[in-house]
């Protein structure tokens, strides 16, 4: 479904635009398998590690903006696409619940904006019920492709999310049966 489409769109964009820097990032917690679509198996570097590293730097009262260039270190270059996979462990388990939801969400936004600064195109794969990661991706995206399996529940969820957007001209919808 959505992950396959995310991987294909990132790869196609990279092939058609070889002069552009392209990133594909998996914002799915536990259910993510974008890395696998690019041949990355059980990565030790992933979005959770990146978020955790920046949370730790922030807690050390360091200016995390000085470390934005290090975000790319959590990406794997594969056929013209830099891939930032997810971990199969929930972010709360990953951080031993040391950080609040708002702190974690703030850091996901920071990482996403850091990727947007370093790449010409960032493709974000999220699950349909991805919580704050889903909302951050929708808020920060310049173009949105929402994918549904055509079932009433998921289509209803898509319509609800589209209704929450201030600018729905950024949205394309794909029904994948």
Short mmCIF file of N, CA, C and O in Angstrom, two decimals, residues 46-100:
data_model
loop_
_atom_site.label_atom_id
_atom_site.label_comp_id
_atom_site.label_asym_id
_atom_site.label_seq_id
_atom_site.Cartn_x
_atom_site.Cartn_y
_atom_site.Cartn_z
N UNK A 46 18.21 5.14 12.74
CA UNK A 46 16.83 5.31 12.29
C UNK A 46 16.27 6.60 12.86
O UNK A 46 16.94 7.30 13.62
N UNK A 47 15.04 6.90 12.52
CA UNK A 47 14.46 8.16 12.96
C UNK A 47 14.37 8.25 14.48
O UNK A 47 14.58 9.30 15.06
N UNK A 48 14.07 7.15 15.15
CA UNK A 48 13.99 7.18 16.61
C UNK A 48 15.34 7.54 17.23
O UNK A 48 15.41 8.33 18.18
N UNK A 49 16.41 6.94 16.71
CA UNK A 49 17.76 7.25 17.21
C UNK A 49 18.06 8.74 17.00
O UNK A 49 18.64 9.38 17.86
N UNK A 50 17.68 9.25 15.85
CA UNK A 50 17.92 10.65 15.53
C UNK A 50 17.15 11.56 16.49
O UNK A 50 17.71 12.49 17.07
N UNK A 51 15.86 11.29 16.68
CA UNK A 51 15.03 12.08 17.59
C UNK A 51 15.60 12.01 19.01
O UNK A 51 15.74 13.03 19.69
N UNK A 52 15.96 10.82 19.44
CA UNK A 52 16.51 10.64 20.78
C UNK A 52 17.81 11.43 20.95
O UNK A 52 18.03 12.09 21.98
N UNK A 53 18.68 11.40 19.95
CA UNK A 53 19.96 12.12 20.03
C UNK A 53 19.71 13.62 20.21
O UNK A 53 20.36 14.28 21.03
N UNK A 54 18.74 14.16 19.47
CA UNK A 54 18.46 15.59 19.59
C UNK A 54 17.76 15.94 20.90
O UNK A 54 17.99 17.00 21.47
N UNK A 55 16.93 15.03 21.43
CA UNK A 55 16.33 15.25 22.75
C UNK A 55 17.42 15.31 23.82
O UNK A 55 17.38 16.16 24.72
N UNK A 56 18.40 14.41 23.71
CA UNK A 56 19.51 14.41 24.67
C UNK A 56 20.33 15.69 24.57
O UNK A 56 20.71 16.27 25.59
N UNK A 57 20.61 16.13 23.35
CA UNK A 57 21.39 17.37 23.16
C UNK A 57 20.63 18.56 23.76
O UNK A 57 21.21 19.42 24.41
N UNK A 58 19.31 18.57 23.55
CA UNK A 58 18.49 19.66 24.08
C UNK A 58 18.52 19.63 25.61
O UNK A 58 18.61 20.68 26.25
N UNK A 59 18.44 18.45 26.20
CA UNK A 59 18.48 18.33 27.66
C UNK A 59 19.83 18.73 28.23
O UNK A 59 19.94 19.10 29.40
N UNK A 60 20.88 18.63 27.41
CA UNK A 60 22.21 19.08 27.83
C UNK A 60 22.36 20.60 27.63
O UNK A 60 23.45 21.14 27.79
N UNK A 61 21.26 21.25 27.26
CA UNK A 61 21.21 22.70 27.04
C UNK A 61 22.14 23.14 25.91
O UNK A 61 22.71 24.23 25.94
N UNK A 62 22.31 22.27 24.93
CA UNK A 62 23.10 22.61 23.76
C UNK A 62 22.17 23.18 22.70
O UNK A 62 20.99 22.82 22.63
N UNK A 63 22.70 24.04 21.86
CA UNK A 63 21.89 24.59 20.77
C UNK A 63 21.79 23.53 19.68
O UNK A 63 22.73 23.30 18.93
N UNK A 64 20.63 22.88 19.60
CA UNK A 64 20.47 21.77 18.66
C UNK A 64 20.55 22.23 17.21
O UNK A 64 20.84 21.42 16.34
N UNK A 65 20.36 23.51 16.94
CA UNK A 65 20.48 24.00 15.57
C UNK A 65 21.90 23.81 15.03
O UNK A 65 22.09 23.68 13.83
N UNK A 66 22.88 23.77 15.94
CA UNK A 66 24.27 23.54 15.52
C UNK A 66 24.49 22.12 15.02
O UNK A 66 25.52 21.83 14.43
N UNK A 67 23.55 21.22 15.29
CA UNK A 67 23.71 19.81 14.94
C UNK A 67 22.81 19.38 13.77
O UNK A 67 22.81 18.22 13.42
N UNK A 68 22.07 20.32 13.18
CA UNK A 68 21.14 19.95 12.10
C UNK A 68 21.83 19.23 10.96
O UNK A 68 21.26 18.34 10.34
N UNK A 69 23.05 19.61 10.67
CA UNK A 69 23.76 18.97 9.55
C UNK A 69 24.04 17.49 9.82
O UNK A 69 24.33 16.74 8.90
N UNK A 70 23.93 17.06 11.06
CA UNK A 70 24.17 15.65 11.42
C UNK A 70 22.97 14.76 11.16
O UNK A 70 23.09 13.54 11.22
N UNK A 71 21.81 15.33 10.85
CA UNK A 71 20.61 14.53 10.60
C UNK A 71 20.84 13.55 9.46
O UNK A 71 20.39 12.41 9.51
N UNK A 72 21.56 13.98 8.46
CA UNK A 72 21.82 13.12 7.30
C UNK A 72 22.59 11.85 7.68
O UNK A 72 22.51 10.84 6.99
N UNK A 73 23.29 11.87 8.82
CA UNK A 73 24.02 10.69 9.27
C UNK A 73 23.09 9.52 9.60
O UNK A 73 23.55 8.39 9.71
N UNK A 74 21.81 9.80 9.77
CA UNK A 74 20.82 8.76 10.08
C UNK A 74 20.12 8.24 8.83
O UNK A 74 19.15 7.50 8.93
N UNK A 75 20.60 8.65 7.67
CA UNK A 75 20.02 8.24 6.39
C UNK A 75 20.98 7.28 5.68
O UNK A 75 22.20 7.40 5.79
N UNK A 76 20.41 6.37 4.92
CA UNK A 76 21.17 5.41 4.12
C UNK A 76 21.01 5.78 2.65
O UNK A 76 19.89 5.80 2.14
N UNK A 77 22.11 6.07 1.92
CA UNK A 77 21.97 6.34 0.49
C UNK A 77 21.73 5.05 -0.29
O UNK A 77 22.51 4.10 -0.20
N UNK A 78 20.63 5.01 -1.04
CA UNK A 78 20.27 3.83 -1.83
C UNK A 78 19.74 4.31 -3.19
O UNK A 78 18.68 4.93 -3.27
N UNK A 79 20.49 4.05 -4.25
CA UNK A 79 20.06 4.37 -5.62
C UNK A 79 19.52 5.79 -5.78
O UNK A 79 18.45 6.00 -6.32
N UNK A 80 20.26 6.76 -5.29
CA UNK A 80 19.88 8.15 -5.47
C UNK A 80 18.90 8.69 -4.44
O UNK A 80 18.50 9.85 -4.51
N UNK A 81 18.48 7.86 -3.48
CA UNK A 81 17.55 8.29 -2.44
C UNK A 81 18.21 8.05 -1.08
O UNK A 81 18.73 6.97 -0.82
N UNK A 82 18.20 9.06 -0.24
CA UNK A 82 18.65 8.89 1.14
C UNK A 82 17.45 8.41 1.94
O UNK A 82 16.42 9.09 1.97
N UNK A 83 17.58 7.27 2.59
CA UNK A 83 16.45 6.66 3.29
C UNK A 83 16.69 6.74 4.80
O UNK A 83 17.73 6.31 5.30
N UNK A 84 15.70 7.30 5.51
CA UNK A 84 15.73 7.31 6.97
C UNK A 84 14.64 6.36 7.45
O UNK A 84 13.46 6.70 7.44
N UNK A 85 15.02 5.15 7.84
CA UNK A 85 14.02 4.16 8.27
C UNK A 85 13.52 4.44 9.68
O UNK A 85 14.02 5.34 10.37
N UNK A 86 12.55 3.66 10.11
CA UNK A 86 12.06 3.73 11.48
C UNK A 86 12.59 2.53 12.25
O UNK A 86 13.20 1.63 11.67
N UNK A 87 12.34 2.53 13.54
CA UNK A 87 12.69 1.40 14.38
C UNK A 87 11.43 0.56 14.56
O UNK A 87 10.32 1.06 14.42
N UNK A 88 11.59 -0.69 14.88
CA UNK A 88 10.43 -1.55 15.14
C UNK A 88 9.99 -1.43 16.60
O UNK A 88 9.11 -2.14 17.04
N UNK A 89 10.58 -0.52 17.33
CA UNK A 89 10.23 -0.28 18.73
C UNK A 89 9.54 1.07 18.82
O UNK A 89 9.98 2.05 18.21
N UNK A 90 8.46 1.16 19.56
CA UNK A 90 7.74 2.41 19.75
C UNK A 90 8.67 3.45 20.37
O UNK A 90 9.50 3.14 21.22
N UNK A 91 8.53 4.70 19.96
CA UNK A 91 9.41 5.78 20.44
C UNK A 91 9.38 5.91 21.96
O UNK A 91 10.38 6.19 22.59
N UNK A 92 8.23 5.64 22.58
CA UNK A 92 8.17 5.75 24.05
C UNK A 92 9.02 4.67 24.71
O UNK A 92 9.69 4.94 25.71
N UNK A 93 8.99 3.47 24.18
CA UNK A 93 9.84 2.41 24.71
C UNK A 93 11.31 2.74 24.44
O UNK A 93 12.18 2.50 25.25
N UNK A 94 11.54 3.31 23.27
CA UNK A 94 12.88 3.66 22.84
C UNK A 94 13.52 4.67 23.78
O UNK A 94 14.71 4.63 24.04
N UNK A 95 12.73 5.60 24.29
CA UNK A 95 13.25 6.66 25.16
C UNK A 95 13.04 6.35 26.63
O UNK A 95 13.26 7.22 27.48
N UNK A 96 12.58 5.15 26.93
CA UNK A 96 12.29 4.77 28.32
C UNK A 96 11.30 5.74 28.97
O UNK A 96 11.37 5.99 30.16
N UNK A 97 10.45 6.32 28.15
CA UNK A 97 9.41 7.26 28.62
C UNK A 97 9.99 8.46 29.39
O UNK A 97 9.35 9.01 30.27
N UNK A 98 11.20 8.86 29.04
CA UNK A 98 11.84 10.01 29.72
C UNK A 98 11.31 11.34 29.23
O UNK A 98 11.53 12.35 29.87
N UNK A 99 10.68 11.33 28.06
CA UNK A 99 10.27 12.58 27.44
C UNK A 99 8.76 12.60 27.23
O UNK A 99 8.13 11.58 27.01
N UNK A 100 8.20 13.79 27.27
CA UNK A 100 6.75 13.93 27.07
C UNK A 100 6.41 13.82 25.59
O UNK A 100 7.29 13.97 24.72
#
